[in-house]
C-alpha cells in the first residue's frame, strides 16, 4: 500500500487544508535565526563573485547542463548561469541582473557590496539590534553616501570633437576584461559606436542601432567598427557578384514562391500535360515576381524567406543578386540603415520603398567557406555594427559582453555628464563621510551608519586582495591619506603604477553607475532583513 506524504482535512467552514506527516517533529526557522540563514546564503553568492572584482580579478568557468562552456568575469553572466536553488540567493542573482539592465556595468561590485552589508548586519543582530532599525539605518546611510557622491563628482562634458576623455572611461571599464590585450582599440570602437548613434540634443542613445556581431577565427585585434550593417549570410547563388556599388535594395518579407490557397487543398497531377502546365504556371509566376522587383530599379533583393533552386537560377539569369533567410531583427536594422521600407507583397513594391547603400560586399574568412555580407555607406549612417573576431567561441562571447559593458558606460556619460574616480576611491570617500555622520546621530541608527561605512570598504579591500596586495595595509594607508589630504581621488593602485591618485591613472567611473550600485544593494539588504520566515503552499498556507 502506498502512503501519501500528507492528507487533506476540512475545517468547520469546509475549506481544505493539508496535514503534513511528522509536522510536530519538523523545525522551522523564524525570527533572527531565519534572517541569519538568509544572510549566509546571500554571502556565499557574494564570496563567489568577490575574486572576480577589479583589473586583476579572476575569471569563472561555467559549464551548462548541455555541456556549453562559458568563461567570464562578468557578474551578471556568472550569476545567470549558476544553478541556484536558495530563494535568497535567487534575489542576489536578480540584483545583479537589475544592475545590468539599468546600467550595464558594475554587476560584480553591487553583489559584493550587498554581501558585505549583510555581513555587517549579522554582527548588529548579534548585538541585539532589531532588524528594522538596522534596515532603516542602512537606508539613511545610503542617502548620505549618494549625497556625498554628488558632492565629489566631477563634471564631464561630452564633446564629439574630443573623444579622448570618453575613451579613458571606456578603458577603465575594459580594464578587468579579457579584451585588455587590445585595450585601446576596443575602447575606441565602443566610444565611436555610441557617438555614431547618440543624439546629443536630447541626451539619448538608441542601442537598437548598434549591432554586435562575432565570428570565430582571426585575432581580437581584427575586430572593427563598420558604419553600416553586417549580416551572417551570403549571396544566394555562388555566381552572383561579390561586390555591388550604389545599391538599391528591395527589402522583402514575401517568399519567391507561387501563391498557395490559404485553405487545405489537394492537387492531383494525372498526366504529363498537367505536370507541364503546372511547371509553366510556376515559371511564369517566378518570372513575374523577379520582373516586378527589377522594374522598380532594385539591384539587390533581401528576402526574409527562402526560395528554391529554380527561383535562384532565374534571379541569376535576370542579373538580380539576392540574399535569403535574413532574420527579422537584421531586416529591421537594414531598413533603418538604408532608409528602405519592408515590403510584405511584391505588388506593393515601388521605387520609393527601396533602400540605398553605397557598397554591399561579401567578406570571406581564411580557407573556410564562411562568408558574411557588409552593407556600408548607407543612407542613414547612424546604424553601426561592431564586428568582433577571436580565437574561439568563448573569447568572442566574452569580448561581446565586455564591449556591451563599455557601450553602457559611455551611454551613461552621454545621458548624465558626471564622473567619480574608481579603484575604490569613491567607496573609501563615502565610507569616511558615513562614519563622520554617525557621530552626529544620537539614536541607535548610528551603529547601522558605522556598519554601512565598514561595508563600503569591502570593495577596495577586494580590489587590493585580488591584486596580491595586503588588503588591510593598503586600505589603511589610502584612508589616512584621504583624510589628511582631503583628496577623494585616492584609491587602490591595482596596476602598481606608483601612484594612488586615480585622476593621474585615469581610472574613471560613471556617477550614475556608482549611485545605482549603492541604491540597489541597500534596497535588497533592507528586503532580506525584513524576511523572518519562508513559507510554501505545501505548508498549508496560501
Short mmCIF file of C-alpha atoms in Angstrom, two decimals:
data_model
loop_
_atom_site.label_atom_id
_atom_site.label_comp_id
_atom_site.label_asym_id
_atom_site.label_seq_id
_atom_site.Cartn_x
_atom_site.Cartn_y
_atom_site.Cartn_z
CA UNK A 1 0.00 0.00 0.00
CA UNK A 2 1.36 3.42 -0.96
CA UNK A 3 1.43 6.02 1.81
CA UNK A 4 0.94 9.66 0.93
CA UNK A 5 3.25 12.33 2.43
CA UNK A 6 0.20 14.22 3.70
CA UNK A 7 -3.56 14.14 3.71
CA UNK A 8 -6.30 16.71 3.24
CA UNK A 9 -8.65 17.65 6.08
CA UNK A 10 -11.51 20.15 6.17
CA UNK A 11 -12.13 22.90 8.72
CA UNK A 12 -15.55 23.92 10.12
CA UNK A 13 -16.16 26.13 7.06
CA UNK A 14 -15.49 23.28 4.66
CA UNK A 15 -12.17 24.72 3.42
CA UNK A 16 -9.49 22.09 2.75
CA UNK A 17 -6.06 22.27 4.35
CA UNK A 18 -3.06 19.94 4.19
CA UNK A 19 -1.81 17.95 7.16
CA UNK A 20 1.89 17.14 6.77
CA UNK A 21 3.28 13.99 8.28
CA UNK A 22 5.69 14.47 11.22
CA UNK A 23 4.80 18.15 11.36
CA UNK A 24 5.34 18.14 15.13
CA UNK A 25 8.90 16.89 14.70
CA UNK A 26 9.86 19.37 11.97
CA UNK A 27 11.64 22.58 12.92
CA UNK A 28 11.04 25.87 11.15
CA UNK A 29 13.48 28.76 11.28
CA UNK A 30 11.84 32.01 12.28
CA UNK A 31 12.91 35.41 13.59
CA UNK A 32 16.63 36.24 13.78
CA UNK A 33 17.61 32.63 13.08
CA UNK A 34 15.81 32.79 9.72
CA UNK A 35 17.40 36.15 8.89
CA UNK A 36 20.88 34.77 9.68
CA UNK A 37 20.22 31.76 7.44
CA UNK A 38 19.24 34.16 4.61
CA UNK A 39 22.37 36.22 5.21
CA UNK A 40 24.56 33.11 5.00
CA UNK A 41 23.02 32.15 1.64
CA UNK A 42 23.46 35.64 0.19
CA UNK A 43 27.04 35.95 1.47
CA UNK A 44 28.01 32.67 -0.19
CA UNK A 45 26.97 34.16 -3.55
CA UNK A 46 28.87 37.39 -2.85
CA UNK A 47 32.02 35.48 -1.84
CA UNK A 48 31.89 33.56 -5.12
CA UNK A 49 31.99 36.82 -7.08
CA UNK A 50 34.47 38.68 -4.86
CA UNK A 51 37.51 37.13 -6.57
CA UNK A 52 36.31 38.42 -9.98
CA UNK A 53 36.40 42.09 -8.95
CA UNK A 54 38.91 44.53 -10.38
CA UNK A 55 41.52 44.58 -13.17
CA UNK A 56 43.34 41.56 -11.73
CA UNK A 57 40.13 39.69 -10.91
CA UNK A 58 39.93 36.03 -11.87
CA UNK A 59 37.54 34.50 -14.39
CA UNK A 60 35.00 31.76 -13.74
CA UNK A 61 34.49 28.73 -15.96
CA UNK A 62 30.81 27.75 -16.12
CA UNK A 63 29.51 24.53 -17.65
CA UNK A 64 25.82 24.37 -18.60
CA UNK A 65 23.73 21.16 -18.39
CA UNK A 66 24.17 20.88 -22.17
CA UNK A 67 27.93 20.96 -21.83
CA UNK A 68 28.36 24.52 -23.17
CA UNK A 69 31.37 26.23 -21.61
CA UNK A 70 31.40 29.93 -20.63
CA UNK A 71 34.49 31.71 -19.33
CA UNK A 72 33.77 35.17 -17.90
CA UNK A 73 34.28 37.58 -15.01
CA UNK A 74 31.07 39.50 -15.72
CA UNK A 75 29.00 39.28 -12.52
CA UNK A 76 25.59 39.20 -14.23
CA UNK A 77 26.66 36.40 -16.59
CA UNK A 78 28.19 34.31 -13.79
CA UNK A 79 25.05 34.52 -11.66
CA UNK A 80 22.70 33.99 -14.61
CA UNK A 81 24.43 30.69 -15.43
CA UNK A 82 24.73 29.48 -11.82
CA UNK A 83 22.28 26.78 -10.74
CA UNK A 84 20.86 28.49 -7.64
CA UNK A 85 18.14 26.85 -5.51
CA UNK A 86 18.00 29.00 -2.39
CA UNK A 87 15.36 31.73 -2.58
CA UNK A 88 17.56 34.45 -1.08
CA UNK A 89 20.43 33.52 -3.40
CA UNK A 90 17.99 33.96 -6.30
CA UNK A 91 17.36 37.51 -5.08
CA UNK A 92 21.12 38.16 -5.38
CA UNK A 93 21.00 36.90 -8.98
CA UNK A 94 18.13 39.30 -9.70
CA UNK A 95 20.09 42.14 -8.06
CA UNK A 96 22.97 41.67 -10.46
CA UNK A 97 20.56 41.43 -13.39
CA UNK A 98 18.88 44.69 -12.33
CA UNK A 99 22.24 46.48 -12.33
CA UNK A 100 23.00 45.01 -15.76
CA UNK A 101 19.62 46.08 -17.20
CA UNK A 102 19.73 49.59 -15.76
CA UNK A 103 23.43 50.49 -16.02
CA UNK A 104 25.22 47.65 -17.85
CA UNK A 105 28.36 47.83 -15.70
CA UNK A 106 29.20 47.25 -12.01
CA UNK A 107 27.36 43.91 -11.81
CA UNK A 108 30.06 42.29 -9.68
CA UNK A 109 30.54 45.28 -7.37
CA UNK A 110 26.84 45.55 -6.49
CA UNK A 111 26.71 41.91 -5.31
CA UNK A 112 29.95 42.23 -3.31
CA UNK A 113 28.58 45.37 -1.63
CA UNK A 114 25.27 43.66 -0.79
CA UNK A 115 27.16 40.68 0.69
CA UNK A 116 29.30 42.99 2.80
CA UNK A 117 26.24 44.90 4.06
CA UNK A 118 24.63 41.62 5.12
CA UNK A 119 27.82 40.56 6.89
CA UNK A 120 27.75 43.80 8.89
CA UNK A 121 24.02 43.36 9.56
CA UNK A 122 24.68 39.94 11.09
CA UNK A 123 27.09 41.47 13.59
CA UNK A 124 24.49 44.10 14.53
CA UNK A 125 21.85 41.40 15.01
CA UNK A 126 24.23 39.67 17.44
CA UNK A 127 24.40 42.91 19.42
CA UNK A 128 20.64 42.71 19.87
CA UNK A 129 19.64 45.50 17.45
CA UNK A 130 16.26 44.93 15.80
CA UNK A 131 16.46 44.18 12.04
CA UNK A 132 14.03 47.02 11.23
CA UNK A 133 16.31 49.54 12.96
CA UNK A 134 19.28 48.13 11.02
CA UNK A 135 17.38 48.37 7.71
CA UNK A 136 16.30 51.97 8.41
CA UNK A 137 19.85 52.92 9.40
CA UNK A 138 21.24 51.41 6.19
CA UNK A 139 18.72 53.37 4.12
CA UNK A 140 19.68 56.66 5.80
CA UNK A 141 23.38 55.84 5.34
CA UNK A 142 22.79 55.08 1.63
CA UNK A 143 21.20 58.51 1.18
CA UNK A 144 24.19 60.06 2.95
CA UNK A 145 26.59 58.18 0.62
CA UNK A 146 24.69 59.24 -2.51
CA UNK A 147 24.68 62.90 -1.42
CA UNK A 148 28.43 62.66 -0.77
CA UNK A 149 28.96 61.12 -4.22
CA UNK A 150 27.14 64.11 -5.75
CA UNK A 151 29.44 66.47 -3.85
CA UNK A 152 32.67 64.78 -5.00
CA UNK A 153 31.50 64.11 -8.60
CA UNK A 154 33.25 65.97 -11.39
CA UNK A 155 31.58 67.46 -14.47
CA UNK A 156 32.35 65.53 -17.61
CA UNK A 157 31.17 67.43 -20.71
CA UNK A 158 30.79 65.19 -23.75
CA UNK A 159 32.41 66.81 -26.78
CA UNK A 160 32.03 64.95 -30.10
CA UNK A 161 35.19 66.70 -31.35
CA UNK A 162 37.27 65.43 -28.42
CA UNK A 163 36.59 61.77 -27.63
CA UNK A 164 39.73 61.17 -25.56
CA UNK A 165 38.01 61.64 -22.14
CA UNK A 166 35.28 59.14 -23.13
CA UNK A 167 37.93 56.67 -24.29
CA UNK A 168 39.62 56.92 -20.87
CA UNK A 169 36.32 55.95 -19.17
CA UNK A 170 35.85 53.03 -21.57
CA UNK A 171 39.43 51.94 -20.79
CA UNK A 172 38.51 51.78 -17.08
CA UNK A 173 35.51 49.57 -17.82
CA UNK A 174 37.52 47.25 -20.07
CA UNK A 175 40.47 47.07 -17.65
CA UNK A 176 39.14 43.97 -15.90
CA UNK A 177 38.07 42.20 -19.11
CA UNK A 178 39.74 39.64 -21.32
CA UNK A 179 40.00 42.21 -24.15
CA UNK A 180 42.60 44.32 -22.32
CA UNK A 181 45.11 42.75 -24.71
CA UNK A 182 43.83 45.28 -27.29
CA UNK A 183 42.58 47.67 -24.65
CA UNK A 184 42.75 50.96 -26.53
CA UNK A 185 41.30 49.61 -29.78
CA UNK A 186 38.20 48.17 -28.08
CA UNK A 187 37.64 51.38 -26.10
CA UNK A 188 37.79 53.45 -29.31
CA UNK A 189 35.36 51.09 -31.05
CA UNK A 190 32.86 51.38 -28.15
CA UNK A 191 33.09 55.19 -28.00
CA UNK A 192 32.82 55.67 -31.77
CA UNK A 193 29.83 53.32 -31.91
CA UNK A 194 27.94 55.24 -29.19
CA UNK A 195 28.79 58.65 -30.67
CA UNK A 196 27.60 57.48 -34.11
CA UNK A 197 24.09 56.79 -32.79
CA UNK A 198 23.91 59.35 -29.93
CA UNK A 199 21.57 62.32 -30.09
CA UNK A 200 23.45 64.93 -28.03
CA UNK A 201 20.49 67.38 -28.08
CA UNK A 202 18.07 65.03 -26.35
CA UNK A 203 20.84 63.18 -24.46
CA UNK A 204 19.63 59.88 -25.84
CA UNK A 205 21.43 56.81 -27.22
CA UNK A 206 19.43 54.31 -29.26
CA UNK A 207 21.11 50.96 -28.61
CA UNK A 208 18.94 49.26 -31.24
CA UNK A 209 21.09 50.96 -33.89
CA UNK A 210 24.24 49.25 -32.54
CA UNK A 211 24.58 45.61 -33.52
CA UNK A 212 27.37 43.45 -32.09
CA UNK A 213 28.33 40.58 -34.38
CA UNK A 214 31.04 37.98 -33.74
CA UNK A 215 32.89 35.46 -35.87
CA UNK A 216 35.30 32.81 -34.62
CA UNK A 217 38.73 32.98 -36.22
CA UNK A 218 41.33 35.72 -36.54
CA UNK A 219 42.62 37.76 -33.61
CA UNK A 220 40.95 40.18 -31.22
CA UNK A 221 42.95 42.91 -32.98
CA UNK A 222 40.99 42.16 -36.18
CA UNK A 223 37.79 43.46 -34.55
CA UNK A 224 36.40 46.57 -36.23
CA UNK A 225 33.57 49.06 -36.32
CA UNK A 226 31.52 49.05 -39.52
CA UNK A 227 29.45 52.13 -40.39
CA UNK A 228 26.62 50.00 -41.65
CA UNK A 229 25.22 46.51 -41.15
CA UNK A 230 26.91 43.09 -41.16
CA UNK A 231 24.73 40.01 -41.62
CA UNK A 232 25.86 36.42 -41.31
CA UNK A 233 24.63 35.50 -44.83
CA UNK A 234 25.98 35.33 -48.36
CA UNK A 235 24.53 35.83 -51.83
CA UNK A 236 22.05 33.08 -52.70
CA UNK A 237 23.98 31.92 -55.78
CA UNK A 238 27.77 31.42 -55.90
CA UNK A 239 27.98 33.07 -59.37
CA UNK A 240 26.41 36.33 -58.22
CA UNK A 241 28.85 39.29 -57.96
CA UNK A 242 30.72 39.59 -54.65
CA UNK A 243 30.68 43.39 -54.59
CA UNK A 244 27.94 45.82 -55.56
CA UNK A 245 28.12 49.62 -55.63
CA UNK A 246 25.38 52.28 -55.48
CA UNK A 247 22.93 49.59 -54.50
CA UNK A 248 19.14 49.97 -54.41
CA UNK A 249 17.75 47.37 -52.02
CA UNK A 250 14.33 45.75 -52.15
CA UNK A 251 13.61 44.52 -48.59
CA UNK A 252 11.02 41.75 -48.85
CA UNK A 253 9.15 39.66 -46.30
CA UNK A 254 7.34 37.66 -49.01
CA UNK A 255 8.85 34.45 -50.42
CA UNK A 256 9.78 33.86 -54.07
CA UNK A 257 7.18 31.10 -54.36
CA UNK A 258 3.99 30.62 -56.37
CA UNK A 259 0.93 31.68 -54.35
CA UNK A 260 -0.85 28.89 -52.49
CA UNK A 261 -4.51 28.76 -51.38
CA UNK A 262 -4.88 29.60 -47.70
CA UNK A 263 -7.23 26.64 -47.09
CA UNK A 264 -6.26 22.97 -47.18
CA UNK A 265 -6.05 21.76 -50.76
CA UNK A 266 -5.12 18.77 -52.80
CA UNK A 267 -3.85 18.75 -56.38
CA UNK A 268 -3.79 15.57 -58.46
CA UNK A 269 -1.42 15.56 -61.43
CA UNK A 270 -2.65 12.70 -63.62
CA UNK A 271 -0.84 13.31 -66.91
CA UNK A 272 2.35 14.68 -68.38
CA UNK A 273 0.42 17.64 -69.84
CA UNK A 274 -0.90 18.60 -66.38
CA UNK A 275 2.62 18.46 -64.97
CA UNK A 276 3.97 20.62 -67.81
CA UNK A 277 1.14 23.11 -67.30
CA UNK A 278 1.96 23.30 -63.58
CA UNK A 279 5.64 23.81 -64.38
CA UNK A 280 4.75 26.54 -66.87
CA UNK A 281 2.49 28.25 -64.29
CA UNK A 282 5.27 28.21 -61.66
CA UNK A 283 7.81 29.54 -64.16
CA UNK A 284 5.51 32.40 -65.18
CA UNK A 285 4.87 33.32 -61.55
CA UNK A 286 8.60 33.30 -60.75
CA UNK A 287 9.30 35.45 -63.82
CA UNK A 288 6.58 37.95 -62.86
CA UNK A 289 7.94 38.22 -59.31
CA UNK A 290 11.50 38.87 -60.49
CA UNK A 291 10.32 41.33 -63.16
CA UNK A 292 8.25 43.23 -60.57
CA UNK A 293 11.35 43.67 -58.42
CA UNK A 294 13.57 44.59 -61.41
CA UNK A 295 11.04 47.10 -62.76
CA UNK A 296 11.35 49.26 -59.63
CA UNK A 297 15.08 49.69 -60.29
CA UNK A 298 16.23 47.40 -57.47
CA UNK A 299 19.75 45.99 -57.85
CA UNK A 300 19.64 43.74 -54.75
CA UNK A 301 16.80 41.75 -53.18
CA UNK A 302 16.96 40.93 -49.48
CA UNK A 303 14.36 38.32 -48.56
CA UNK A 304 13.26 37.16 -45.13
CA UNK A 305 12.25 33.77 -46.53
CA UNK A 306 13.98 31.22 -48.73
CA UNK A 307 13.46 30.36 -52.38
CA UNK A 308 14.14 27.18 -54.31
CA UNK A 309 16.77 26.49 -56.96
CA UNK A 310 14.51 27.45 -59.87
CA UNK A 311 13.86 30.91 -58.44
CA UNK A 312 17.53 31.25 -57.55
CA UNK A 313 18.59 30.36 -61.11
CA UNK A 314 16.06 32.83 -62.54
CA UNK A 315 17.38 35.61 -60.27
CA UNK A 316 20.90 34.90 -61.59
CA UNK A 317 19.66 34.95 -65.21
CA UNK A 318 17.87 38.26 -64.69
CA UNK A 319 21.03 39.66 -63.02
CA UNK A 320 19.29 40.40 -59.72
CA UNK A 321 21.59 39.46 -56.80
CA UNK A 322 19.64 38.23 -53.79
CA UNK A 323 20.13 37.27 -50.13
CA UNK A 324 17.76 34.81 -48.47
CA UNK A 325 16.85 33.75 -44.92
CA UNK A 326 17.67 37.14 -43.38
CA UNK A 327 16.21 37.24 -39.85
CA UNK A 328 13.62 39.74 -38.60
CA UNK A 329 15.94 41.91 -36.42
CA UNK A 330 18.51 42.11 -39.25
CA UNK A 331 15.77 43.04 -41.75
CA UNK A 332 14.65 45.89 -39.48
CA UNK A 333 18.21 47.14 -38.99
CA UNK A 334 18.87 47.05 -42.76
CA UNK A 335 15.64 49.01 -43.34
CA UNK A 336 16.68 51.65 -40.77
CA UNK A 337 20.23 51.90 -42.12
CA UNK A 338 19.33 52.07 -45.83
CA UNK A 339 16.15 54.13 -45.45
CA UNK A 340 14.12 51.43 -47.20
CA UNK A 341 10.65 50.11 -46.41
CA UNK A 342 9.91 46.49 -45.52
CA UNK A 343 7.53 45.22 -48.22
CA UNK A 344 5.17 42.29 -47.47
CA UNK A 345 3.87 41.77 -51.07
CA UNK A 346 5.51 42.05 -54.49
CA UNK A 347 2.57 44.14 -55.77
CA UNK A 348 3.29 46.83 -53.14
CA UNK A 349 6.96 47.30 -54.09
CA UNK A 350 7.68 50.72 -55.60
CA UNK A 351 10.80 52.75 -56.34
CA UNK A 352 10.13 55.00 -53.31
CA UNK A 353 10.29 51.99 -50.96
CA UNK A 354 13.81 50.94 -51.99
CA UNK A 355 16.74 51.44 -49.63
CA UNK A 356 20.13 52.80 -50.67
CA UNK A 357 23.66 51.65 -49.80
CA UNK A 358 26.95 52.80 -51.28
CA UNK A 359 28.61 49.37 -51.12
CA UNK A 360 27.43 45.81 -50.46
CA UNK A 361 30.34 43.38 -50.32
CA UNK A 362 30.97 39.81 -49.27
CA UNK A 363 33.58 39.06 -46.59
CA UNK A 364 35.41 35.72 -46.71
CA UNK A 365 37.39 34.25 -43.84
CA UNK A 366 40.59 32.26 -44.25
CA UNK A 367 40.33 28.97 -46.09
CA UNK A 368 36.83 28.19 -44.84
CA UNK A 369 33.56 28.68 -46.67
CA UNK A 370 32.38 31.20 -44.06
CA UNK A 371 31.04 34.36 -45.65
CA UNK A 372 29.30 37.46 -44.37
CA UNK A 373 27.71 40.44 -46.09
CA UNK A 374 28.67 44.02 -45.26
CA UNK A 375 26.24 46.83 -46.16
CA UNK A 376 28.14 50.14 -45.95
CA UNK A 377 27.79 53.84 -46.81
CA UNK A 378 24.09 53.68 -46.01
CA UNK A 379 21.55 56.49 -46.33
CA UNK A 380 21.18 56.59 -42.52
CA UNK A 381 24.79 56.46 -41.37
CA UNK A 382 23.77 56.20 -37.69
CA UNK A 383 23.32 52.42 -37.79
CA UNK A 384 26.64 50.73 -36.94
CA UNK A 385 27.89 47.20 -36.35
CA UNK A 386 30.74 46.15 -34.07
CA UNK A 387 32.39 43.11 -35.66
CA UNK A 388 34.39 41.03 -33.17
CA UNK A 389 36.93 38.35 -34.02
CA UNK A 390 38.58 35.88 -31.65
CA UNK A 391 40.42 32.58 -31.47
CA UNK A 392 37.44 30.58 -30.17
CA UNK A 393 33.77 30.95 -29.31
CA UNK A 394 34.43 31.67 -25.61
CA UNK A 395 36.73 34.61 -26.38
CA UNK A 396 34.28 36.08 -28.91
CA UNK A 397 31.35 35.81 -26.47
CA UNK A 398 33.35 37.33 -23.59
CA UNK A 399 34.53 40.15 -25.89
CA UNK A 400 30.87 40.82 -26.77
CA UNK A 401 29.99 41.09 -23.07
CA UNK A 402 32.98 43.39 -22.49
CA UNK A 403 32.01 45.67 -25.37
CA UNK A 404 28.42 45.74 -24.04
CA UNK A 405 29.69 47.00 -20.65
CA UNK A 406 31.81 49.68 -22.32
CA UNK A 407 28.89 50.80 -24.54
CA UNK A 408 26.64 51.10 -21.49
CA UNK A 409 29.22 53.13 -19.55
CA UNK A 410 29.74 55.59 -22.41
CA UNK A 411 25.95 55.87 -22.84
CA UNK A 412 25.59 56.71 -19.14
CA UNK A 413 28.03 59.59 -19.58
CA UNK A 414 26.08 60.92 -22.55
CA UNK A 415 22.85 60.90 -20.51
CA UNK A 416 24.47 62.11 -17.24
CA UNK A 417 27.73 64.05 -17.56
CA UNK A 418 29.14 63.28 -14.10
CA UNK A 419 32.04 61.04 -13.09
CA UNK A 420 33.71 59.78 -9.92
CA UNK A 421 37.10 58.12 -9.56
CA UNK A 422 37.41 54.33 -9.49
CA UNK A 423 39.87 51.97 -7.84
CA UNK A 424 37.78 52.05 -4.65
CA UNK A 425 38.40 55.81 -4.23
CA UNK A 426 34.73 56.82 -4.20
CA UNK A 427 33.81 53.96 -1.81
CA UNK A 428 36.53 54.99 0.67
CA UNK A 429 35.42 58.63 0.48
CA UNK A 430 31.76 57.64 1.09
CA UNK A 431 32.85 55.38 3.95
CA UNK A 432 34.63 58.28 5.66
CA UNK A 433 31.58 60.53 5.12
CA UNK A 434 29.17 57.94 6.60
CA UNK A 435 31.44 57.32 9.59
CA UNK A 436 31.62 61.08 10.24
CA UNK A 437 27.81 61.38 10.00
CA UNK A 438 27.38 58.54 12.51
CA UNK A 439 28.96 60.67 15.26
CA UNK A 440 26.19 63.27 14.79
CA UNK A 441 23.35 60.76 15.30
CA UNK A 442 22.10 60.18 18.83
CA UNK A 443 19.72 57.27 18.05
CA UNK A 444 20.60 53.60 17.65
CA UNK A 445 20.87 54.08 13.83
CA UNK A 446 24.42 55.33 14.41
CA UNK A 447 25.52 51.67 14.64
CA UNK A 448 23.98 50.99 11.23
CA UNK A 449 25.77 54.06 9.83
CA UNK A 450 29.15 52.79 11.05
CA UNK A 451 28.37 49.30 9.75
CA UNK A 452 27.47 50.81 6.35
CA UNK A 453 30.79 52.67 6.33
CA UNK A 454 32.64 49.40 7.08
CA UNK A 455 30.69 47.59 4.35
CA UNK A 456 31.70 50.15 1.72
CA UNK A 457 35.34 49.30 2.46
CA UNK A 458 34.75 45.75 1.16
CA UNK A 459 35.15 46.94 -2.46
CA UNK A 460 38.66 48.49 -2.08
CA UNK A 461 39.72 45.58 0.15
CA UNK A 462 38.64 43.06 -2.50
CA UNK A 463 40.45 45.08 -5.19
CA UNK A 464 43.68 45.08 -3.15
CA UNK A 465 43.36 41.39 -2.31
CA UNK A 466 42.81 40.39 -5.95
CA UNK A 467 45.91 42.36 -6.95
CA UNK A 468 48.11 40.46 -4.48
CA UNK A 469 48.45 43.35 -2.03
CA UNK A 470 47.86 43.32 1.72
CA UNK A 471 44.24 44.45 1.76
CA UNK A 472 44.22 45.86 5.31
CA UNK A 473 47.50 47.76 4.92
CA UNK A 474 46.55 49.20 1.52
CA UNK A 475 43.14 50.34 2.77
CA UNK A 476 44.53 51.87 5.98
CA UNK A 477 47.15 53.83 4.03
CA UNK A 478 44.66 55.22 1.49
CA UNK A 479 42.07 56.09 4.20
CA UNK A 480 44.62 58.07 6.20
CA UNK A 481 45.80 59.90 3.08
CA UNK A 482 42.23 60.74 2.02
CA UNK A 483 41.60 62.22 5.47
CA UNK A 484 44.82 64.20 5.63
CA UNK A 485 44.94 65.39 2.00
CA UNK A 486 41.14 65.76 1.51
CA UNK A 487 41.54 64.12 -1.91
CA UNK A 488 38.60 61.82 -2.87
CA UNK A 489 40.52 60.59 -5.94
CA UNK A 490 42.92 58.42 -3.89
CA UNK A 491 42.26 54.71 -4.38
CA UNK A 492 43.95 51.31 -4.59
CA UNK A 493 46.90 51.17 -7.01
CA UNK A 494 45.83 47.88 -8.62
CA UNK A 495 48.21 48.14 -11.58
CA UNK A 496 51.26 49.05 -9.45
CA UNK A 497 51.85 52.32 -11.32
CA UNK A 498 53.40 54.01 -8.30
CA UNK A 499 50.56 56.42 -7.51
CA UNK A 500 47.26 56.08 -5.66
CA UNK A 501 45.76 59.13 -7.38
CA UNK A 502 43.11 57.77 -9.75
CA UNK A 503 42.87 61.12 -11.58
CA UNK A 504 46.51 60.61 -12.62
CA UNK A 505 45.89 56.97 -13.58
CA UNK A 506 42.70 57.96 -15.48
CA UNK A 507 40.61 55.39 -13.63
CA UNK A 508 37.18 56.98 -14.11
CA UNK A 509 33.67 55.64 -13.48
CA UNK A 510 30.18 56.93 -14.20
CA UNK A 511 28.49 58.62 -11.20
CA UNK A 512 25.17 57.06 -12.25
CA UNK A 513 26.66 53.55 -12.08
CA UNK A 514 28.11 54.05 -8.60
CA UNK A 515 24.92 55.56 -7.20
CA UNK A 516 22.84 52.74 -8.66
CA UNK A 517 25.12 50.13 -7.05
CA UNK A 518 24.61 51.64 -3.58
CA UNK A 519 20.85 52.08 -4.04
CA UNK A 520 20.17 48.58 -5.37
CA UNK A 521 22.40 46.83 -2.80
CA UNK A 522 20.76 48.74 0.08
CA UNK A 523 17.23 48.00 -1.17
CA UNK A 524 17.95 44.27 -1.40
CA UNK A 525 19.58 44.14 2.05
CA UNK A 526 16.63 46.01 3.54
CA UNK A 527 14.27 43.46 1.98
CA UNK A 528 16.28 40.46 3.28
CA UNK A 529 16.40 41.90 6.81
CA UNK A 530 12.60 42.06 6.85
CA UNK A 531 12.12 38.38 5.87
CA UNK A 532 11.91 36.35 9.08
CA UNK A 533 10.25 33.24 7.65
CA UNK A 534 9.79 31.39 4.38
CA UNK A 535 6.56 29.50 3.79
CA UNK A 536 5.43 27.48 0.81
CA UNK A 537 1.95 26.31 -0.32
CA UNK A 538 2.85 22.78 0.87
CA UNK A 539 2.76 24.11 4.45
CA UNK A 540 -0.97 24.66 4.12
CA UNK A 541 -0.62 28.42 3.63
CA UNK A 542 -1.91 30.19 0.55
#
